[in-house]
PDB file of C-alpha atoms in Angstrom:
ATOM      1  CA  UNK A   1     -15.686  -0.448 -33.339  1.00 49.00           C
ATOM      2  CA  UNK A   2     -12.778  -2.347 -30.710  1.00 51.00           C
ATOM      3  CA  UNK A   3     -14.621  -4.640 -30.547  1.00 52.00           C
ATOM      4  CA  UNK A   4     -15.514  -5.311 -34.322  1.00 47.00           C
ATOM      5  CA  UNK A   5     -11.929  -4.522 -35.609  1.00 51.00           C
ATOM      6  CA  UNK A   6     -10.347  -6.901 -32.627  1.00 52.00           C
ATOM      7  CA  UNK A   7      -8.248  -8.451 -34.743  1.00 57.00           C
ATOM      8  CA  UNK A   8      -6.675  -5.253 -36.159  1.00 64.00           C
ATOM      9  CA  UNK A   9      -3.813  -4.889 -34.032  1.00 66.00           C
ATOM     10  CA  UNK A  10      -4.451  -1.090 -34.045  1.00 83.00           C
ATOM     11  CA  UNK A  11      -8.068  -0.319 -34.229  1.00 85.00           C
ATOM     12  CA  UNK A  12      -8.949  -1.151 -30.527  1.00 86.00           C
ATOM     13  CA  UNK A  13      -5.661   0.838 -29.391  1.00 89.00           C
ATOM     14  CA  UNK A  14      -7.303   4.024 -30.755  1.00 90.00           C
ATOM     15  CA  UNK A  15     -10.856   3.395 -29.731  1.00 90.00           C
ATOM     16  CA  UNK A  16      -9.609   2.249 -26.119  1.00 94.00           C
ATOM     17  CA  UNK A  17      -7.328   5.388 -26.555  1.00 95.00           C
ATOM     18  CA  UNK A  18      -9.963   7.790 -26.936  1.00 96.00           C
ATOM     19  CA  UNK A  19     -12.467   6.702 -24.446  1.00 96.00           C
ATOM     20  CA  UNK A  20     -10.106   7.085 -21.690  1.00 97.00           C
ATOM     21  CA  UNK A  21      -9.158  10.720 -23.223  1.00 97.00           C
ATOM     22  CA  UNK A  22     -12.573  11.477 -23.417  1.00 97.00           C
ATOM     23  CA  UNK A  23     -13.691  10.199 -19.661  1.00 97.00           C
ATOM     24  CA  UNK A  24     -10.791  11.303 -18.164  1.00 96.00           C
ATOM     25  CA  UNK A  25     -11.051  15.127 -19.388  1.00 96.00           C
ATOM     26  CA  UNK A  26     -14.529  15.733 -18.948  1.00 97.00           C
ATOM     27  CA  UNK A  27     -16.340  16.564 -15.561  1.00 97.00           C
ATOM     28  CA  UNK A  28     -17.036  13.621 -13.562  1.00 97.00           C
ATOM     29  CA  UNK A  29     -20.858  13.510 -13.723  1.00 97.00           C
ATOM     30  CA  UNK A  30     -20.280  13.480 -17.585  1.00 98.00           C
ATOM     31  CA  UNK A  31     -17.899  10.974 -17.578  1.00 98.00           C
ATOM     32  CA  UNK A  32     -19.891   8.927 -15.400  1.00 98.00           C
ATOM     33  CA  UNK A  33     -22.560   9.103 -17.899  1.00 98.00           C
ATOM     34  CA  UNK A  34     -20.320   8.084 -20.799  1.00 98.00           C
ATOM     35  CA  UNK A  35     -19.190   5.192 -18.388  1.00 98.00           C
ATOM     36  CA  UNK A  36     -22.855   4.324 -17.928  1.00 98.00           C
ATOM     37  CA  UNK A  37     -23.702   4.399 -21.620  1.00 97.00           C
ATOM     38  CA  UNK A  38     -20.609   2.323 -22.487  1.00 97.00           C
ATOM     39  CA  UNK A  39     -21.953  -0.623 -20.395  1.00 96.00           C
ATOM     40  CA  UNK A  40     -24.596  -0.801 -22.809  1.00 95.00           C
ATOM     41  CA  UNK A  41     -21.974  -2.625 -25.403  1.00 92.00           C
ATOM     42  CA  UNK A  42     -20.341  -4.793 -23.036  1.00 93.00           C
ATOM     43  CA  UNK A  43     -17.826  -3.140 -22.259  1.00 96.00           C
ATOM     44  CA  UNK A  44     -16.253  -4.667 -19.349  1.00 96.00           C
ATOM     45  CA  UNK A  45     -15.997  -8.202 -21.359  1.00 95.00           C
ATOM     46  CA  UNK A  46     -13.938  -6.324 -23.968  1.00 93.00           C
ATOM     47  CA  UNK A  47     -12.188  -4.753 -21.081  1.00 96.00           C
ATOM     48  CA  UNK A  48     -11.388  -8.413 -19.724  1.00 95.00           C
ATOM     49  CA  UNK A  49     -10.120  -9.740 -22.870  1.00 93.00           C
ATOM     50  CA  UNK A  50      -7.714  -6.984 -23.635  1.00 92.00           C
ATOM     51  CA  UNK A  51      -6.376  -7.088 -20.442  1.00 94.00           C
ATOM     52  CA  UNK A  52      -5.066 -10.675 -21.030  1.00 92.00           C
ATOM     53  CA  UNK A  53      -3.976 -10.258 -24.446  1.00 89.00           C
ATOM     54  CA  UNK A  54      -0.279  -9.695 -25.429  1.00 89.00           C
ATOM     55  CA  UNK A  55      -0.425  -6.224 -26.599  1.00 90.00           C
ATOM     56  CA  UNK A  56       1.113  -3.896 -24.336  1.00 92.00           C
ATOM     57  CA  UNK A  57      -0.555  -0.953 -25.575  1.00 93.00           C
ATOM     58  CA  UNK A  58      -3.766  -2.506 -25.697  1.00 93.00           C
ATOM     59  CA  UNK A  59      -3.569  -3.762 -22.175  1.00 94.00           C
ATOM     60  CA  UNK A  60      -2.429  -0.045 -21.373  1.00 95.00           C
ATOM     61  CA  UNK A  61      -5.383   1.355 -22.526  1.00 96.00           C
ATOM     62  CA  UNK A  62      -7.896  -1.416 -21.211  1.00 96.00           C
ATOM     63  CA  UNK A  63      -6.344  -0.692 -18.001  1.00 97.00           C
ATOM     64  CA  UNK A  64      -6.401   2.734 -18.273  1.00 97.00           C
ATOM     65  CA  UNK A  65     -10.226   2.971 -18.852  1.00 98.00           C
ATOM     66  CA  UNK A  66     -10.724  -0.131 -15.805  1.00 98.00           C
ATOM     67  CA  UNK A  67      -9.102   2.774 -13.732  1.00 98.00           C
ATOM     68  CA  UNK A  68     -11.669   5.644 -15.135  1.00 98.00           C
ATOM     69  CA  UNK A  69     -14.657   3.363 -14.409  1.00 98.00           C
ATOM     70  CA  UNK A  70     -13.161   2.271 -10.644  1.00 98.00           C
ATOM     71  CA  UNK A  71     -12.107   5.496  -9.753  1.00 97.00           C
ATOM     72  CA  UNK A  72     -15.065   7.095 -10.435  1.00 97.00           C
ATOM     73  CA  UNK A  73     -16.637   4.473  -8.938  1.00 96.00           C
ATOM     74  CA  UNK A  74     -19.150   3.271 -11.648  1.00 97.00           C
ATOM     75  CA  UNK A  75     -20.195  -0.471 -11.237  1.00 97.00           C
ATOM     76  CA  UNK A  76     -16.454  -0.895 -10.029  1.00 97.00           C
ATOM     77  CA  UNK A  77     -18.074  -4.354  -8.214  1.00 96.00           C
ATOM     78  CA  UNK A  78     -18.288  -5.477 -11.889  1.00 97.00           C
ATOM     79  CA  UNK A  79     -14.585  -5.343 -12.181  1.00 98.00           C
ATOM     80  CA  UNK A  80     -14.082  -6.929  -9.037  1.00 97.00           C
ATOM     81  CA  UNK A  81     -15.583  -9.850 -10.137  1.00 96.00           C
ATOM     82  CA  UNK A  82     -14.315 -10.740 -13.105  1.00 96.00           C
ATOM     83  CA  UNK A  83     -12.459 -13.888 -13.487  1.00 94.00           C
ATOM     84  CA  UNK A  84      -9.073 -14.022 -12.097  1.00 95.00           C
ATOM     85  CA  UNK A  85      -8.928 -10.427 -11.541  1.00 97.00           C
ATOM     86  CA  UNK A  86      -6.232 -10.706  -8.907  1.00 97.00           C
ATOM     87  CA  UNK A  87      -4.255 -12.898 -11.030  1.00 95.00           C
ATOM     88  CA  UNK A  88      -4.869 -10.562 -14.050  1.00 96.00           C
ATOM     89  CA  UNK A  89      -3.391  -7.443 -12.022  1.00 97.00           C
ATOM     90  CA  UNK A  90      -0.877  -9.441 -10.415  1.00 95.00           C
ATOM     91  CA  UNK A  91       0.879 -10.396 -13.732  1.00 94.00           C
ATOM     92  CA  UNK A  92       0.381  -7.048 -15.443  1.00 94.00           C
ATOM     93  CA  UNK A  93       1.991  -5.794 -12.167  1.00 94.00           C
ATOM     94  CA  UNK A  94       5.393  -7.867 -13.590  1.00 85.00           C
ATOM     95  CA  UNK A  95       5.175  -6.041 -16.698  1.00 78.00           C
ATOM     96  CA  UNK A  96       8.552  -4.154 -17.393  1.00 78.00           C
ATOM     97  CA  UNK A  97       6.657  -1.011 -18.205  1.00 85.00           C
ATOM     98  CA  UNK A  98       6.356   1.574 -15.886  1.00 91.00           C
ATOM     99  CA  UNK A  99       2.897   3.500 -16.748  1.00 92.00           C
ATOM    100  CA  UNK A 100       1.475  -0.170 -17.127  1.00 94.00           C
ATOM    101  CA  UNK A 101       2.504  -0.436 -12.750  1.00 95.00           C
ATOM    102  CA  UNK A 102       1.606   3.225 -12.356  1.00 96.00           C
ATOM    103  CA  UNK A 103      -2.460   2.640 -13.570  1.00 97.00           C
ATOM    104  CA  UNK A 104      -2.521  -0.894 -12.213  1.00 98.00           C
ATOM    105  CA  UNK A 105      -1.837   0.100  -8.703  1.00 98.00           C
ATOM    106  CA  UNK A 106      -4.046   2.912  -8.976  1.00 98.00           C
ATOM    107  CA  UNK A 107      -6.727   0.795 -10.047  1.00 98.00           C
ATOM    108  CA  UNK A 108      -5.842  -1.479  -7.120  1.00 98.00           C
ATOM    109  CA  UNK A 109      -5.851   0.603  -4.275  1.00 98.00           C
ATOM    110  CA  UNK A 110      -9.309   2.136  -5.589  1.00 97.00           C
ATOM    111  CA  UNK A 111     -10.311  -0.902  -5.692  1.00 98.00           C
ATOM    112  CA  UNK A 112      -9.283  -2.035  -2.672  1.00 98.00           C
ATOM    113  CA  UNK A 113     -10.411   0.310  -0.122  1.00 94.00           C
ATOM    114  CA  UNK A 114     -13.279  -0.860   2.260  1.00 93.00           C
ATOM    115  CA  UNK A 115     -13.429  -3.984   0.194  1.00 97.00           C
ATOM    116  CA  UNK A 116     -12.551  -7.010   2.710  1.00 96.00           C
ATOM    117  CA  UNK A 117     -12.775  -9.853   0.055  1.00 97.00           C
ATOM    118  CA  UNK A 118     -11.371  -8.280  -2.187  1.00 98.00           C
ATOM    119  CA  UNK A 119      -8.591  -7.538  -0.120  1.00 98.00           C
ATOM    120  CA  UNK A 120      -8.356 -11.140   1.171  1.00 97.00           C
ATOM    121  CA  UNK A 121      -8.120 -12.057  -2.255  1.00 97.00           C
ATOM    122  CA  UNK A 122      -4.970 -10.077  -2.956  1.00 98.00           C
ATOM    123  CA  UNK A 123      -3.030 -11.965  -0.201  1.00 98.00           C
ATOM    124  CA  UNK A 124      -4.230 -15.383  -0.825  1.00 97.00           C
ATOM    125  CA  UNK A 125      -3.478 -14.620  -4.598  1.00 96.00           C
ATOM    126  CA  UNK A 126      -0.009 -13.391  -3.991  1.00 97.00           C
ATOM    127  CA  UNK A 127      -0.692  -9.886  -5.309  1.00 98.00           C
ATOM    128  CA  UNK A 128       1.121  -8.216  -1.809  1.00 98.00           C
ATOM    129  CA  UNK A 129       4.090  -9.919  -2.722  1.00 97.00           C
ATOM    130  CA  UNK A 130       3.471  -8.121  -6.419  1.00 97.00           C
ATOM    131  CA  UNK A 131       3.366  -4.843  -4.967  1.00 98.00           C
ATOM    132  CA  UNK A 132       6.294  -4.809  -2.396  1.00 98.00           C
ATOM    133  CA  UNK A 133       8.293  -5.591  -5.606  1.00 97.00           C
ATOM    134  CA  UNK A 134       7.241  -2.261  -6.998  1.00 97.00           C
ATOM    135  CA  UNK A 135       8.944  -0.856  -4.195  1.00 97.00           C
ATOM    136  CA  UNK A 136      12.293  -1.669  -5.526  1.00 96.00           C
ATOM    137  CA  UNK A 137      11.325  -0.194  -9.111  1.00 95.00           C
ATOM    138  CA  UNK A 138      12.839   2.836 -10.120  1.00 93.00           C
ATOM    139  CA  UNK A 139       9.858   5.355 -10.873  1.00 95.00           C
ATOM    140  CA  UNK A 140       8.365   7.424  -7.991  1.00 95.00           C
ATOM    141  CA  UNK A 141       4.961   7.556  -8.824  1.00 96.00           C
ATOM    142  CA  UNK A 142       5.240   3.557  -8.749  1.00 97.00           C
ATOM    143  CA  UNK A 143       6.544   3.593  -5.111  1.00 97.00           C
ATOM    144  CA  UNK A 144       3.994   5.846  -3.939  1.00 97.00           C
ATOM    145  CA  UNK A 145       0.763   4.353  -5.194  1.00 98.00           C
ATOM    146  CA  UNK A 146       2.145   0.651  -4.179  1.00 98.00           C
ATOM    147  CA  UNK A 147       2.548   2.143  -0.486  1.00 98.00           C
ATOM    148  CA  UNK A 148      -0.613   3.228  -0.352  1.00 98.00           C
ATOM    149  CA  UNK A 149      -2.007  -0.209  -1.664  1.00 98.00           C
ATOM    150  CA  UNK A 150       0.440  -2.068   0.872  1.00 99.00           C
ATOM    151  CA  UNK A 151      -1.406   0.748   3.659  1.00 98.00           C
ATOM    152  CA  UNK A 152      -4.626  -0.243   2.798  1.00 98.00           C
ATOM    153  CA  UNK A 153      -4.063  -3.833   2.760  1.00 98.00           C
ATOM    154  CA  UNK A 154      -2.355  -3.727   5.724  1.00 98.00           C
ATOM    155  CA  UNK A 155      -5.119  -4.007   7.590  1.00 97.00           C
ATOM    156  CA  UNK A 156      -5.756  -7.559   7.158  1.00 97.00           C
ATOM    157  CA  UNK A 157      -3.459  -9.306   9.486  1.00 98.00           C
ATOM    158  CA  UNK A 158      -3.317 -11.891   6.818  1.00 98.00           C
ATOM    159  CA  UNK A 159      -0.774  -9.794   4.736  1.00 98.00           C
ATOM    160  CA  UNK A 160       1.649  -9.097   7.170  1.00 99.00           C
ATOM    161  CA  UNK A 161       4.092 -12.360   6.546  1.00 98.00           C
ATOM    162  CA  UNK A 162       4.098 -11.128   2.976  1.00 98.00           C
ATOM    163  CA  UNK A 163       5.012  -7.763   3.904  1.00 99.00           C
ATOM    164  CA  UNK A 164       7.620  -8.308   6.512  1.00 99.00           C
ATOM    165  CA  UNK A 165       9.250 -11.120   4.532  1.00 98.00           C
ATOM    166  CA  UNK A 166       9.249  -9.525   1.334  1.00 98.00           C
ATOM    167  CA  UNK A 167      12.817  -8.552  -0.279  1.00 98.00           C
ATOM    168  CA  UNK A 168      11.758  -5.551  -0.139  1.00 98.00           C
ATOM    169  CA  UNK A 169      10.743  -4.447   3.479  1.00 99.00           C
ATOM    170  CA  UNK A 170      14.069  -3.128   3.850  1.00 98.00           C
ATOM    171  CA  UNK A 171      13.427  -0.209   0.981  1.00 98.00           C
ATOM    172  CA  UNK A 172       9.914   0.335   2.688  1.00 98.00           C
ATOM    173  CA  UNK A 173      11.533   1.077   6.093  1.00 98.00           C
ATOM    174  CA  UNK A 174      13.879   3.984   4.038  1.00 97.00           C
ATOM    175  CA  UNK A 175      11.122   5.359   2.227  1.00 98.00           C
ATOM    176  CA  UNK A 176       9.673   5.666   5.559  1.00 97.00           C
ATOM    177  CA  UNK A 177      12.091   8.950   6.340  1.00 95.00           C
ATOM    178  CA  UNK A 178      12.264  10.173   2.925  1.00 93.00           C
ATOM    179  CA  UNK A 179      12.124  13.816   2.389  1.00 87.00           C
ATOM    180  CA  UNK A 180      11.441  13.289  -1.022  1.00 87.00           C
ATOM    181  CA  UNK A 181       8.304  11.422  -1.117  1.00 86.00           C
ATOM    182  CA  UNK A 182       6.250  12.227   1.729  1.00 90.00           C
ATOM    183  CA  UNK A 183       4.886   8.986   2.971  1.00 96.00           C
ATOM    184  CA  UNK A 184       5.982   9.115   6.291  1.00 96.00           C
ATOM    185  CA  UNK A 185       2.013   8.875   7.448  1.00 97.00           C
ATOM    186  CA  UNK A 186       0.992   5.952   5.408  1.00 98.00           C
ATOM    187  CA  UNK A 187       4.450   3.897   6.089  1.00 98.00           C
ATOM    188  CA  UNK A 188       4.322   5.031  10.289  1.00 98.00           C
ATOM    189  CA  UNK A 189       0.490   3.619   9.960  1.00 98.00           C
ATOM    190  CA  UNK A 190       2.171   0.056   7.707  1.00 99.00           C
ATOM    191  CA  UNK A 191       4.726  -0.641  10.760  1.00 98.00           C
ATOM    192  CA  UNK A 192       1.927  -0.011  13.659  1.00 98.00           C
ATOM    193  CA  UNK A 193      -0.089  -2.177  12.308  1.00 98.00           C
ATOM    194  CA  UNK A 194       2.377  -5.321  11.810  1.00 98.00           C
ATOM    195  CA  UNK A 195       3.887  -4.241  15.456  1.00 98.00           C
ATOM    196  CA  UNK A 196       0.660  -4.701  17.694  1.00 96.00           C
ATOM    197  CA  UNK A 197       0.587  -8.613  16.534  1.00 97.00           C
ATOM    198  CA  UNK A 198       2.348 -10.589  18.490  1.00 96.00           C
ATOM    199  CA  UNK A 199       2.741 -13.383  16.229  1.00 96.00           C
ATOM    200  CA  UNK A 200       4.978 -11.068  13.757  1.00 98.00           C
ATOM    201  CA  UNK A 201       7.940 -11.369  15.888  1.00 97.00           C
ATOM    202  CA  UNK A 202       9.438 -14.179  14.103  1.00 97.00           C
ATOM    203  CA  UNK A 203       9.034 -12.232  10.735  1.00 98.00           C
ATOM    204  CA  UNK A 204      10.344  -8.531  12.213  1.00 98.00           C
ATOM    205  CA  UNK A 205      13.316 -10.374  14.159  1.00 97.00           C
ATOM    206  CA  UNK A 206      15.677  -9.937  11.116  1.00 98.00           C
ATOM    207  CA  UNK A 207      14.558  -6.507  10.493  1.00 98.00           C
ATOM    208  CA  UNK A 208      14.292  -5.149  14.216  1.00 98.00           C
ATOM    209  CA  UNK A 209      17.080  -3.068  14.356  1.00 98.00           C
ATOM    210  CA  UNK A 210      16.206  -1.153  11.132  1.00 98.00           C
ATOM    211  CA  UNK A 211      13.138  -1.165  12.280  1.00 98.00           C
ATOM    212  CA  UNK A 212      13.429   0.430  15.528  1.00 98.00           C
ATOM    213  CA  UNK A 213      15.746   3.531  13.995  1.00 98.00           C
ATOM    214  CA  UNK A 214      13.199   4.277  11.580  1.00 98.00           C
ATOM    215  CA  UNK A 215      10.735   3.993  14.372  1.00 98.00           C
ATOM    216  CA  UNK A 216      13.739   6.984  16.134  1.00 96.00           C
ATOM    217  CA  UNK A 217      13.420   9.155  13.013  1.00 96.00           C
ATOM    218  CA  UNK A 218       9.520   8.617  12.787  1.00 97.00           C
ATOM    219  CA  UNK A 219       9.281   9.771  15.893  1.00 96.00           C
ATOM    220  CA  UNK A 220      10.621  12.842  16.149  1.00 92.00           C
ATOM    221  CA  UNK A 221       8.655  14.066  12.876  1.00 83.00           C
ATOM    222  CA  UNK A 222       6.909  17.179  13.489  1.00 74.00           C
ATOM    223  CA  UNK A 223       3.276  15.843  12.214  1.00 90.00           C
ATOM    224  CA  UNK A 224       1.539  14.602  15.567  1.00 94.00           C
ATOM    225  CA  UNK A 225       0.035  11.343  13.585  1.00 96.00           C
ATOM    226  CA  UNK A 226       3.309  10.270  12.542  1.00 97.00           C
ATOM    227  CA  UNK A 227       4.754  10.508  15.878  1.00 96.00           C
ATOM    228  CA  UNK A 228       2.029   8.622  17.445  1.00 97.00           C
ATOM    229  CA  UNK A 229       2.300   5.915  15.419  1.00 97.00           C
ATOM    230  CA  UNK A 230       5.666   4.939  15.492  1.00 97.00           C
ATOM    231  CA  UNK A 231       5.337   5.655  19.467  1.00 96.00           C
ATOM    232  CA  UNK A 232       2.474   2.967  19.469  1.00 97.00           C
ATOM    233  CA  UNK A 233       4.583   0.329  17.088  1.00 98.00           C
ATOM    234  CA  UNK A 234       7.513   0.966  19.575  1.00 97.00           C
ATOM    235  CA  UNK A 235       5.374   0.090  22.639  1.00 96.00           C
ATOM    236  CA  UNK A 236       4.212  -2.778  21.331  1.00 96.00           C
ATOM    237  CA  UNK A 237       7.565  -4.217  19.865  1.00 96.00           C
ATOM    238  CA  UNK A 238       8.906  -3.534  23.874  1.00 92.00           C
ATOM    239  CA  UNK A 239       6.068  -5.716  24.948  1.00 91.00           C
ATOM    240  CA  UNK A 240       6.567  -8.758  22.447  1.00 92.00           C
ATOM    241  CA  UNK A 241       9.100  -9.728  24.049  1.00 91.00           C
ATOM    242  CA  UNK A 242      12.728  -9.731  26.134  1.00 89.00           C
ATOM    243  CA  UNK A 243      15.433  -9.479  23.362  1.00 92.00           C
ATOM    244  CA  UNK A 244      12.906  -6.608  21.856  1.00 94.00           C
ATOM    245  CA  UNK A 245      12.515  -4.723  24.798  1.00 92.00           C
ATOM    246  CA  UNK A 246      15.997  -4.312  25.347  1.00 92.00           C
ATOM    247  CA  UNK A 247      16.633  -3.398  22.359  1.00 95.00           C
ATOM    248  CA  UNK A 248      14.311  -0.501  22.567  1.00 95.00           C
ATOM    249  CA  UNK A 249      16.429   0.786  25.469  1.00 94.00           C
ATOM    250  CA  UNK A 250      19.201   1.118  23.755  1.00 95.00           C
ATOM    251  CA  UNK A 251      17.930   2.552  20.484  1.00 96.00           C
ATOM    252  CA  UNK A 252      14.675   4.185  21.304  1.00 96.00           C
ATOM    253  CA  UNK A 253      14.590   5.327  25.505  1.00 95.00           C
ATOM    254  CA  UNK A 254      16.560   8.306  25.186  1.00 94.00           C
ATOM    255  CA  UNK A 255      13.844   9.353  22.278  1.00 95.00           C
ATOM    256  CA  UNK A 256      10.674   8.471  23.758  1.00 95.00           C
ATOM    257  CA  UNK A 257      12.071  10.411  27.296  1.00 94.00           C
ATOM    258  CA  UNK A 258      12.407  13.684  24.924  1.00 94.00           C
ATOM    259  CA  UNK A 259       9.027  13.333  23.226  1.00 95.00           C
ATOM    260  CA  UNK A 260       7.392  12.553  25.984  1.00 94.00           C
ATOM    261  CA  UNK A 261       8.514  16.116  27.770  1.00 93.00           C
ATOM    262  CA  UNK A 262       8.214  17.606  24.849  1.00 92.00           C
ATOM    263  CA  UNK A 263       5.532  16.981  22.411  1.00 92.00           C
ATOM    264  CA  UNK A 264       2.368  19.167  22.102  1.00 91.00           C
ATOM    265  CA  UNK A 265       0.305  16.812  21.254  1.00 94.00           C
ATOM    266  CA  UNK A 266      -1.253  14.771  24.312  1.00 95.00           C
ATOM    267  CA  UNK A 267      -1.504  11.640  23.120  1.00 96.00           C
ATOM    268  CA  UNK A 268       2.244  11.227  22.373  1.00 96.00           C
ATOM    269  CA  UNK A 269       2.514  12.443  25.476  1.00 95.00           C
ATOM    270  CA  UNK A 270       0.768  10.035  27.037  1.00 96.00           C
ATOM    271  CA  UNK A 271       1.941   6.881  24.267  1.00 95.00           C
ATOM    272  CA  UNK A 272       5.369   7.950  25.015  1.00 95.00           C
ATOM    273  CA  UNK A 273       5.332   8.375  28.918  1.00 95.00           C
ATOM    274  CA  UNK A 274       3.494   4.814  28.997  1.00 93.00           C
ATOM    275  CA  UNK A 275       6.959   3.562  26.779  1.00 92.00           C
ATOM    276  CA  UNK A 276       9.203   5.120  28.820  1.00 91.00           C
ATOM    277  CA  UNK A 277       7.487   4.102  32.432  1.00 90.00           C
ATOM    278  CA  UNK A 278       7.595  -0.131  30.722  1.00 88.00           C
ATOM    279  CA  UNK A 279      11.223   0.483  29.671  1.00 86.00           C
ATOM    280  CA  UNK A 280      11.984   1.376  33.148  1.00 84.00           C
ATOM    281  CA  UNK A 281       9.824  -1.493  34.571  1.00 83.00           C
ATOM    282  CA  UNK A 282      11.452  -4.070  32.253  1.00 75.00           C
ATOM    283  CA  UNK A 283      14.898  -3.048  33.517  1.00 71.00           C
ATOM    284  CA  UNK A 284      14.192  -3.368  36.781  1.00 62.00           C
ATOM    285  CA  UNK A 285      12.592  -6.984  36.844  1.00 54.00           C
ATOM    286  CA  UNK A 286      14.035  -8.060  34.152  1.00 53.00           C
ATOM    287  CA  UNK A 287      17.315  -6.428  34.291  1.00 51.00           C
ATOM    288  CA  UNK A 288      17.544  -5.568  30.474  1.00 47.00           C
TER     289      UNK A 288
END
């Protein structure tokens, strides 16, 4: 019927409408069948063409049944390889609405995960840059699900200049220590990443202050992951280089001395000893 009535400007709303209703609150192995049986009518085409059509509703609800099939992870590959997906996302990532961000970025990080090309494809198409923006938006939900898609494509070493130059960094390093949200783990895991390359001290210089008393607050968290982390990122940042290290003695020693005595966990123990025995060995040679 969507696709027969596509030029009714309301038709396809209500039949995209109610096959996300109707896959979304059934039991998954149902759902997956209806997802199975809708492939049958081509449904990922009509999916494709909504999606870059001008009808915001329409492009809701395409995107809102992309997300059912990808997060339930039937033929989600398909949808990876349509035509200018990344560009697709990126631009319905601009969109003023809210819920349109909220189900794209979903849909992204789903898509995402354990997906190298794909993920490859989202820096070289500009998408990162996309989804730090979100950061800045004023909706929650949005600011959670575009950490997690900045955590998972954090791992290619590729995305880092668009993460650490990015307007927004600055709001990423906050939401880092918010009480509120609870991302602590995923942001702690962002910033250990970038810090063990080398190569991103150019990019961090503007930020490394910032940086490093988030890193303080991180690292005194009670939840032993988060503490390791930013223990590990500020190792690494004292080993970049000179100007870095001594900065870590004057933000960060006093810290790491207290964790390291401290903490129950033994590998902040040990992460944190390690910092504290190269912020003493960096004074003394290099007289910091």
């Amino acid at each position: 019927m969507a696709r027969l009535t596509y030029g009714n400007t309301n038709m396809p709303k209500f039949c995209m409408q109610s096959l996300v209703r109707i896959t979304s609150n059934v039991d998954v192995a149902e759902a997956k069948k209806i997802l199975l049986e809708l492939l049958d009518y081509n449904i990922i085409e009509l999916i494709s063409i909504c999606l870059r059509g001008d009808d915001v509703e329409l492009i809701y609800w395409a995107a809102g049944l992309m997300h059912e099939f990808v997060i339930k992870d039937v033929v989600a590959d398909k949808f990876r390889q349509i035509k200018g997906i990344h560009t697709i996302l990126s631009g319905l990532l601009s969109a003023e609405e809210m819920y349109i961000s909220r189900v794209i970025l979903r849909t992204i990080k789903f898509m995402a995960a354990g997906q190298d090309k794909f993920l490859q494809d989202m820096v070289r198409s500009g998408m990162v840059k996309k989804i730090m923006h979100c950061l800045s938006l004023n909706d929650e939900d949005v600011k959670q699900w575009a950490i997690l898609c900045i955590h998972v494509v954090a791992g290619q070493v590729e995305s880092h200049q668009d993460i650490i130059t990015a307007p927004e960094f600055e709001i990423l390093l906050e939401l880092a220590t918010s009480s509120k949200m609870k991302v602590a783990i995923y942001v702690s895991d962002i910033i250990s990443l970038i810090c063990c390359i080398t190569s991103n001290a150019t990019y961090l210089e503007p930020h490394i202050k910032s940086l490093l008393k988030t890193l303080n607050t991180l690292l005194l968290e009670g939840e032993s992951d988060v503490q390791y982390n930013a223990a590990g990122a500020i190792f690494n940042i004292m080993t970049t280089n000179t100007p870095f290290a001594n900065k870590v003695r004057q933000i960060n020693f006093k810290n790491i001395l207290s964790v390291a005595t401290t903490a129950t966990n033994e590998r902040v123990q040990m992460i944190c000893t390690k910092g504290a025995l190269m912020v003493v060995i960096k004074s003394k040679y290099t007289h910091i």
